[in-house]
């Protein structure tokens, strides 16, 4: 039997020795923390395999058309969407802490990528490597808390603006227009300016695809789950309708491609199609660390980093923020399990690093595909392996068929995917709960149309200034009971607004009166405030009145020495405090 820990010589309780800490780092429990697959794989059941196969296949059929479409948003050839769509499923199976999350290209990340790489595949792949490195370093250093400084109004302002930008950016494909600038305001101008050049075939096909997608989405949202008492045929019909509505993107793209192929076969190409794409799987190779332009000029790694600029902060942060928000939404709110934010950060970072070796651009968690995964009944992250296999099979065997995919159908898929991001109801919620939250929301929303990074930085700065103002101007409740009683609701720290209030009260009270500073809610005192209070104590003593601290719990030795309170003066102050309590009784 082991001896009681208290009877042994050695380290105190709560302070493990170096050897114990090393043993803890090398334990199986620590290995499970870094490889969550070791937690659920030993308990894996055959029934889970069936659900994971169904969920993975369903998500795969949703991923393929969306990946092709999001590559268009990023300004890259469509095959790069598929290159970016399979690595996340394999990596996240081993490292992810959510059974529902699916990693891959998204509308938001594609828009951010387009802003910084300008349609250059080499830079997009290098950006994936750099973003993954930054995210992995943040995970190892446990810096996930930095995401807390991006407030909800900033996130909503950015996502709403991004949805509008992405959706309007696809209008040109629905109209069949070419050579439209990428800048939002120029895009709006030239889209309307060149409406006379609209291709009727693209408009008709795009509108038909939009109507079909909206109808199928409405059918799925209004479909009530069947009860166990209903007939088998009824339940089968329900499952059929739900399945068709779930893979609606794939069905619409396949139908539109078949229609375009038929018209082209008869010599009447009326649709703008995707065109030639690279065939086969991407080669596994190290991402290039420099770029050579068509005229033979070599651009160094440092110059590329300089060109990325603020994107090296914006893209990693937004990617992690989007994925962790999705994981928390489906884990803690919907399915009653908790996720590890730093481990999620590590999984996303490693996915982007490994993705750069197969020509992927930066990825993150997808809300739409995660919702499909959860609703299909996925049991473990192993469903991502099935999704990855579906994407790889598409790359290996279906690339020639992608030649005939009409751009109007991909545009319809993108518009329907980003439309729910425009949440107009959140504006009313901000108005009812706290009107000041509209300020960072509107600044982020409006500036994001100019430059994405300006919108995010502007919103974060405004949110930070609002937070600092509340810290610098704490609420102070003043009561007059013969002596002034001032109640603080926060710490005594820099900037010293509370001491300024005390000084103002001393100068303007006639006749001068003693002040009781109720510090029951104060949990911090810093050196700047100590210096201010020392000067205030002298002023109070010169005027023959007292400053009494009531309930101060943090009056440490260095604070006392800094204040240099005289014993006899404190006693007189305590007498004033006693008299005040007697009056209030």
XYZ file of C-alpha atoms in Angstrom, residues 94-428:
335
model
C -6.541 12.004 -36.020
C -6.335 15.453 -34.411
C -9.885 16.861 -34.214
C -11.973 17.036 -31.043
C -15.375 17.461 -32.744
C -17.162 14.619 -34.487
C -19.107 17.055 -36.687
C -16.581 19.569 -38.067
C -15.428 19.226 -41.679
C -12.380 21.159 -42.890
C -12.090 22.428 -46.442
C -12.457 25.502 -48.671
C -15.112 27.997 -47.591
C -16.579 31.161 -49.037
C -14.978 33.428 -46.421
C -11.484 31.973 -46.740
C -11.746 31.959 -50.541
C -12.612 35.654 -50.516
C -9.689 36.426 -48.187
C -7.376 34.354 -50.367
C -8.493 36.239 -53.474
C -7.703 39.531 -51.724
C -4.062 38.602 -51.099
C -2.956 36.219 -53.870
C -4.684 37.829 -56.849
C -5.488 34.506 -58.543
C -1.858 33.289 -58.420
C -1.808 29.533 -57.574
C 1.840 29.597 -56.450
C 1.166 32.309 -53.883
C -2.056 30.611 -52.764
C -0.160 27.397 -51.956
C 2.614 29.295 -50.176
C 0.002 31.226 -48.195
C -1.429 27.902 -47.001
C 2.009 26.844 -45.710
C 2.604 30.136 -43.895
C -0.891 30.265 -42.380
C -0.582 26.683 -41.197
C 2.783 27.417 -39.611
C 1.377 30.444 -37.771
C -1.677 28.514 -36.568
C 0.413 25.559 -35.395
C 2.789 27.873 -33.517
C -0.203 29.547 -31.842
C -1.487 26.134 -30.765
C 1.864 25.050 -29.323
C 2.200 28.356 -27.454
C -1.414 28.154 -26.230
C -2.342 31.499 -27.818
C -5.947 30.628 -28.600
C -7.079 33.248 -26.070
C -6.110 35.973 -28.575
C -9.257 35.141 -30.511
C -11.294 36.562 -27.622
C -10.248 40.063 -28.698
C -12.311 39.776 -31.899
C -15.791 40.671 -30.696
C -19.071 39.279 -32.018
C -20.145 42.570 -33.718
C -16.857 42.566 -35.664
C -17.370 38.959 -36.749
C -20.948 39.589 -37.862
C -20.018 42.792 -39.673
C -17.280 40.973 -41.579
C -19.380 37.914 -42.475
C -22.297 40.054 -43.679
C -20.017 42.186 -45.860
C -18.199 39.105 -47.145
C -21.492 37.434 -48.070
C -22.627 40.505 -50.022
C -19.248 40.769 -51.764
C -19.148 37.078 -52.677
C -22.755 36.925 -53.844
C -22.506 40.031 -56.011
C -19.187 38.786 -57.380
C -21.083 35.830 -58.891
C -23.669 37.989 -60.659
C -21.247 38.388 -63.574
C -21.191 34.604 -64.048
C -24.983 34.407 -63.966
C -25.090 37.131 -66.634
C -22.268 35.563 -68.662
C -20.036 38.649 -68.447
C -16.236 38.475 -68.696
C -13.299 40.690 -67.698
C -15.077 42.337 -64.754
C -12.671 43.896 -62.168
C -12.337 42.199 -58.763
C -12.558 45.392 -56.651
C -16.082 45.575 -55.215
C -17.034 49.108 -56.233
C -15.582 48.722 -59.728
C -17.307 45.364 -59.945
C -20.677 46.929 -59.166
C -20.139 49.709 -61.699
C -18.972 47.543 -64.610
C -21.564 44.829 -63.971
C -24.391 47.307 -64.481
C -22.502 49.129 -67.240
C -22.118 45.936 -69.283
C -25.585 44.492 -68.779
C -26.292 44.872 -72.557
C -23.598 42.196 -73.140
C -25.565 39.625 -71.119
C -25.715 36.072 -72.507
C -29.320 34.856 -72.436
C -28.341 31.191 -72.044
C -26.318 31.867 -68.885
C -29.093 34.008 -67.386
C -31.782 31.385 -67.976
C -29.615 28.550 -66.661
C -28.434 30.556 -63.630
C -31.987 31.538 -62.634
C -33.235 27.965 -63.096
C -30.409 26.638 -60.882
C -31.142 29.282 -58.234
C -34.861 28.447 -58.212
C -34.177 24.730 -57.965
C -31.655 25.148 -55.136
C -33.951 27.451 -53.157
C -36.895 25.075 -53.643
C -34.936 22.040 -52.480
C -33.576 23.977 -49.487
C -37.132 25.027 -48.571
C -38.346 21.435 -48.873
C -35.606 20.239 -46.543
C -36.246 22.953 -43.954
C -40.005 22.297 -43.858
C -39.738 18.503 -43.884
C -40.909 17.066 -40.582
C -39.262 13.860 -39.329
C -41.516 10.782 -39.698
C -42.753 8.947 -36.648
C -42.184 5.274 -35.960
C -45.917 4.576 -36.444
C -45.973 5.746 -40.072
C -45.880 3.268 -42.940
C -42.560 2.055 -44.319
C -43.315 3.606 -47.714
C -43.886 7.017 -46.080
C -40.594 6.849 -44.221
C -38.786 5.766 -47.380
C -40.276 8.700 -49.287
C -39.186 11.053 -46.515
C -35.626 9.707 -46.653
C -35.576 10.051 -50.445
C -36.713 13.679 -50.383
C -34.266 14.512 -47.561
C -31.394 12.858 -49.455
C -32.160 14.680 -52.710
C -32.412 18.009 -50.882
C -29.136 17.375 -49.024
C -27.080 16.677 -52.169
C -28.896 19.357 -54.167
C -25.656 21.126 -55.119
C -24.255 18.011 -56.770
C -27.539 17.249 -58.556
C -27.843 20.787 -59.932
C -24.234 20.884 -61.154
C -24.519 17.432 -62.776
C -27.790 18.331 -64.494
C -26.399 21.665 -65.735
C -23.220 19.952 -66.997
C -25.257 17.359 -68.907
C -27.318 20.171 -70.443
C -24.175 22.071 -71.487
C -22.629 18.902 -72.932
C -25.791 18.266 -74.967
C -25.820 21.780 -76.444
C -22.118 21.609 -77.264
C -22.573 18.195 -78.920
C -25.099 19.713 -81.305
C -22.723 22.582 -82.108
C -24.661 25.275 -80.219
C -22.563 26.382 -77.176
C -24.955 28.755 -75.409
C -23.401 28.527 -71.919
C -20.106 29.801 -70.501
C -18.382 26.639 -69.276
C -15.461 26.037 -66.932
C -13.180 24.769 -69.693
C -10.016 22.731 -69.517
C -8.795 21.614 -66.103
C -5.759 19.649 -64.940
C -6.449 15.916 -64.736
C -5.471 13.466 -62.027
C -4.292 13.787 -58.456
C -2.000 16.657 -57.460
C 1.672 15.737 -57.010
C 2.940 15.538 -53.432
C 5.803 18.037 -53.302
C 7.164 20.810 -51.140
C 5.467 24.175 -51.780
C 7.615 26.659 -53.716
C 9.311 29.317 -51.590
C 9.826 31.680 -54.528
C 8.044 32.534 -57.769
C 9.193 33.014 -61.338
C 7.099 35.361 -63.478
C 6.345 34.627 -67.175
C 9.065 37.062 -68.237
C 11.690 35.162 -66.191
C 11.891 37.501 -63.173
C 12.386 35.688 -59.870
C 10.439 36.907 -56.809
C 12.069 35.932 -53.515
C 10.330 34.528 -50.436
C 10.861 37.791 -48.547
C 9.230 39.835 -51.293
C 6.216 37.527 -51.332
C 5.886 37.817 -47.546
C 6.031 41.598 -47.861
C 3.271 41.500 -50.490
C 1.056 39.407 -48.224
C 1.333 42.085 -45.530
C -1.613 42.077 -43.121
C -2.973 38.904 -44.687
C -0.518 36.910 -42.573
C -2.479 38.037 -39.511
C -6.006 38.262 -40.920
C -6.229 34.888 -42.694
C -4.867 32.648 -39.875
C -7.005 34.395 -37.273
C -10.219 34.350 -39.311
C -9.663 30.724 -40.303
C -9.271 29.619 -36.696
C -12.098 31.846 -35.487
C -14.542 30.454 -38.048
C -13.658 26.828 -37.352
C -13.683 27.057 -33.547
C -16.995 28.950 -33.579
C -18.514 26.159 -35.690
C -17.052 23.430 -33.445
C -18.434 25.102 -30.321
C -21.834 25.647 -31.923
C -22.280 21.998 -32.876
C -20.451 20.505 -29.908
C -21.526 22.443 -26.835
C -24.888 23.752 -28.099
C -26.252 20.929 -30.263
C -24.577 17.628 -29.336
C -23.502 18.126 -25.708
C -19.743 17.608 -25.912
C -16.845 19.999 -25.374
C -14.042 20.808 -27.782
C -10.447 21.769 -27.056
C -9.795 25.136 -28.731
C -6.004 24.784 -28.792
C -6.243 21.272 -30.223
C -8.623 22.548 -32.931
C -6.079 25.248 -33.677
C -3.375 22.587 -34.002
C -5.554 20.466 -36.345
C -6.290 23.411 -38.660
C -2.647 24.482 -38.709
C -1.349 21.022 -39.583
C -4.058 20.649 -42.246
C -2.905 23.849 -43.938
C 0.762 22.814 -43.713
C 0.139 19.380 -45.213
C -2.337 20.837 -47.705
C 0.380 23.065 -49.129
C 2.222 19.889 -50.194
C -0.728 18.952 -52.440
C -1.283 22.454 -53.915
C -4.086 23.496 -51.540
C -4.947 27.042 -50.513
C -5.908 27.927 -46.881
C -8.923 26.072 -45.469
C -11.047 26.147 -42.331
C -14.241 24.634 -40.930
C -17.331 24.820 -43.131
C -20.637 25.629 -41.421
C -22.833 24.228 -44.209
C -20.983 20.936 -44.592
C -20.652 20.565 -40.814
C -24.436 20.948 -40.536
C -24.914 18.226 -43.164
C -22.449 16.003 -41.311
C -24.280 16.446 -38.011
C -27.770 16.002 -39.475
C -26.733 12.822 -41.278
C -25.837 11.282 -37.921
C -22.041 11.085 -38.025
C -20.638 9.337 -34.945
C -16.885 10.061 -35.110
C -14.432 12.209 -37.103
C -13.782 9.122 -39.268
C -16.511 10.364 -41.608
C -13.890 12.809 -42.909
C -11.900 9.906 -44.358
C -14.877 8.921 -46.535
C -15.301 12.538 -47.649
C -11.613 12.737 -48.549
C -11.838 9.516 -50.577
C -14.835 10.882 -52.528
C -12.867 14.018 -53.419
C -9.807 11.966 -54.448
C -11.953 9.741 -56.681
C -13.420 12.850 -58.311
C -9.917 14.150 -59.002
C -8.770 10.815 -60.375
C -11.692 9.998 -62.664
C -14.112 12.927 -63.091
C -11.864 15.835 -64.044
C -12.618 15.538 -67.790
C -16.338 15.873 -67.009
C -15.711 19.140 -65.137
C -14.851 20.727 -68.500
C -18.584 21.126 -69.206
C -19.677 22.576 -65.857
C -21.436 25.910 -66.617
C -20.130 28.828 -64.580
C -23.713 29.981 -64.040
C -24.506 26.784 -62.113
C -21.451 27.217 -59.870
C -22.471 30.837 -59.302
C -25.929 29.683 -58.202
C -24.363 27.232 -55.732
C -22.191 29.998 -54.236
C -25.028 32.529 -53.946
C -27.252 30.025 -52.139
C -24.381 29.013 -49.848
C -23.533 32.549 -48.673
C -27.054 33.999 -48.561
C -27.705 32.792 -44.956
C -24.602 34.698 -43.800
C -26.433 38.017 -44.369
C -28.116 38.080 -40.956
C -30.262 41.215 -40.902
C -31.873 40.198 -37.609
C -28.616 40.707 -35.715
C -28.901 44.474 -36.306
C -32.193 44.553 -34.405
